mmCIF file of C-alpha atoms in Angstrom:
data_model
loop_
_atom_site.group_PDB
_atom_site.id
_atom_site.type_symbol
_atom_site.label_atom_id
_atom_site.label_comp_id
_atom_site.label_asym_id
_atom_site.label_seq_id
_atom_site.Cartn_x
_atom_site.Cartn_y
_atom_site.Cartn_z
ATOM 1 C CA ILE A 267 73.729 -39.223 90.006
ATOM 2 C CA ASP A 268 75.227 -40.148 93.400
ATOM 3 C CA ALA A 269 77.795 -42.396 91.693
ATOM 4 C CA ILE A 270 78.811 -39.533 89.400
ATOM 5 C CA ILE A 271 79.113 -37.109 92.323
ATOM 6 C CA SER A 272 81.241 -39.722 94.125
ATOM 7 C CA GLY A 273 83.607 -39.931 91.153
ATOM 8 C CA THR A 274 82.787 -43.539 90.340
ATOM 9 C CA ILE A 275 81.533 -45.196 87.180
ATOM 10 C CA PRO A 276 77.780 -45.770 87.364
ATOM 11 C CA ILE A 277 76.531 -49.106 86.077
ATOM 12 C CA TYR A 278 73.030 -48.580 84.772
ATOM 13 C CA CYS A 279 70.474 -51.184 83.763
ATOM 14 C CA GLY A 280 67.226 -49.789 82.407
ATOM 15 C CA PRO A 281 65.839 -47.751 79.534
ATOM 16 C CA ARG A 282 68.475 -45.840 77.591
ATOM 17 C CA LEU A 283 69.610 -42.780 79.523
ATOM 18 C CA SER A 284 69.440 -40.701 76.346
ATOM 19 C CA ASP A 285 65.669 -41.351 76.296
ATOM 20 C CA PHE A 286 65.525 -39.216 79.465
ATOM 21 C CA GLY A 287 67.721 -36.437 78.129
ATOM 22 C CA PHE A 288 71.000 -37.588 79.660
ATOM 23 C CA ARG A 289 74.158 -37.364 77.590
ATOM 24 C CA ASN A 290 75.956 -40.387 76.188
ATOM 25 C CA ASN A 291 78.762 -42.063 78.121
ATOM 26 C CA LEU A 292 77.465 -40.890 81.488
ATOM 27 C CA ALA A 293 77.343 -44.470 82.758
ATOM 28 C CA LEU A 294 78.133 -48.000 81.729
ATOM 29 C CA GLU A 295 74.756 -48.985 80.313
ATOM 30 C CA VAL A 296 73.988 -52.693 80.447
ATOM 31 C CA GLY A 297 70.992 -54.794 79.531
ATOM 32 C CA PRO A 298 69.096 -56.956 82.020
ATOM 33 C CA ASN A 299 71.125 -60.016 81.110
ATOM 34 C CA VAL A 300 73.717 -61.558 83.421
ATOM 35 C CA PHE A 301 75.954 -62.529 80.497
ATOM 36 C CA GLU A 302 75.864 -59.006 79.041
ATOM 37 C CA ILE A 303 76.560 -57.434 82.435
ATOM 38 C CA GLY A 304 79.605 -59.687 82.884
ATOM 39 C CA THR A 305 80.857 -58.946 79.380
ATOM 40 C CA ARG A 306 80.445 -55.175 79.771
ATOM 41 C CA LEU A 307 82.150 -55.200 83.182
ATOM 42 C CA SER A 308 85.087 -57.131 81.725
ATOM 43 C CA SER A 309 85.372 -54.698 78.824
ATOM 44 C CA ILE A 310 85.443 -51.634 81.056
ATOM 45 C CA ARG A 311 87.880 -53.248 83.467
ATOM 46 C CA GLU A 312 90.276 -53.780 80.549
ATOM 47 C CA SER A 313 89.864 -50.325 78.968
ATOM 48 C CA LYS A 314 91.344 -47.351 80.817
ATOM 49 C CA GLU A 315 90.187 -45.229 77.874
ATOM 50 C CA MET A 316 86.549 -46.254 78.414
ATOM 51 C CA GLN A 317 86.883 -45.648 82.154
ATOM 52 C CA MET A 318 88.297 -42.169 81.621
ATOM 53 C CA GLU A 319 85.662 -41.332 79.011
ATOM 54 C CA ILE A 320 82.812 -42.147 81.409
ATOM 55 C CA LEU A 321 84.454 -40.376 84.355
ATOM 56 C CA GLU A 322 85.144 -37.258 82.247
ATOM 57 C CA SER A 323 81.582 -37.259 80.931
ATOM 58 C CA GLY A 324 80.366 -37.347 84.540
ATOM 59 C CA ARG A 325 82.609 -34.431 85.539
ATOM 60 C CA GLU A 326 81.382 -32.395 82.553
ATOM 61 C CA PHE A 327 77.776 -33.220 83.416
ATOM 62 C CA LEU A 328 78.221 -31.961 87.001
ATOM 63 C CA LYS A 329 79.489 -28.625 85.615
ATOM 64 C CA SER A 330 76.682 -28.328 83.069
ATOM 65 C CA GLY A 331 73.567 -26.223 82.958
ATOM 66 C CA GLU A 332 71.478 -29.383 82.553
ATOM 67 C CA TYR A 333 72.671 -30.665 85.955
ATOM 68 C CA LEU A 334 72.116 -27.247 87.548
ATOM 69 C CA ALA A 335 68.585 -27.110 86.115
ATOM 70 C CA MET A 336 67.865 -30.628 87.399
ATOM 71 C CA VAL A 337 69.107 -29.771 90.896
ATOM 72 C CA ASN A 338 67.204 -26.487 90.930
ATOM 73 C CA HIS A 339 64.024 -28.259 89.856
ATOM 74 C CA VAL A 340 64.305 -30.803 92.664
ATOM 75 C CA VAL A 341 65.276 -28.215 95.281
ATOM 76 C CA LEU A 342 62.501 -25.812 94.296
ATOM 77 C CA LYS A 343 59.944 -28.621 94.151
ATOM 78 C CA ASN A 344 60.952 -29.780 97.649
ATOM 79 C CA LEU A 345 60.861 -26.209 98.946
ATOM 80 C CA ALA A 346 57.400 -25.642 97.477
ATOM 81 C CA THR A 347 56.163 -28.912 98.979
ATOM 82 C CA SER A 348 57.545 -27.921 102.396
ATOM 83 C CA VAL A 349 55.883 -24.500 102.241
ATOM 84 C CA ILE A 350 52.545 -26.026 101.210
ATOM 85 C CA ASN A 351 52.761 -28.627 103.970
ATOM 86 C CA TYR A 352 53.570 -25.934 106.521
ATOM 87 C CA PHE A 353 50.593 -23.791 105.536
ATOM 88 C CA ASN A 354 48.337 -26.836 105.576
ATOM 89 C CA THR A 355 49.148 -27.305 109.268
ATOM 90 C CA ILE A 356 48.171 -23.754 110.260
ATOM 91 C CA GLU A 357 44.662 -23.324 111.571
ATOM 92 C CA LEU A 358 43.092 -20.151 110.304
ATOM 93 C CA GLY A 359 40.500 -18.243 112.196
#
């Protein structure tokens, strides 16, 4: 997500992003193979169209309700954790 916010092309190696509910073309997805990584990096370096597609997908994602929901979830979870931790430090009685 930080790479998308920074306006760069994320290079992602791991389970398919779509398996986690992320949209297609949000990152350059590569397998855990040095040859494949090199091949995919060469292909994106040579294709301005592919670069623009990924960057535009990232910009659209940052404007989307799915990104807002993700941020809200994290923020609210952190806020709730902070409130719980605060109340756990108070001695009652």
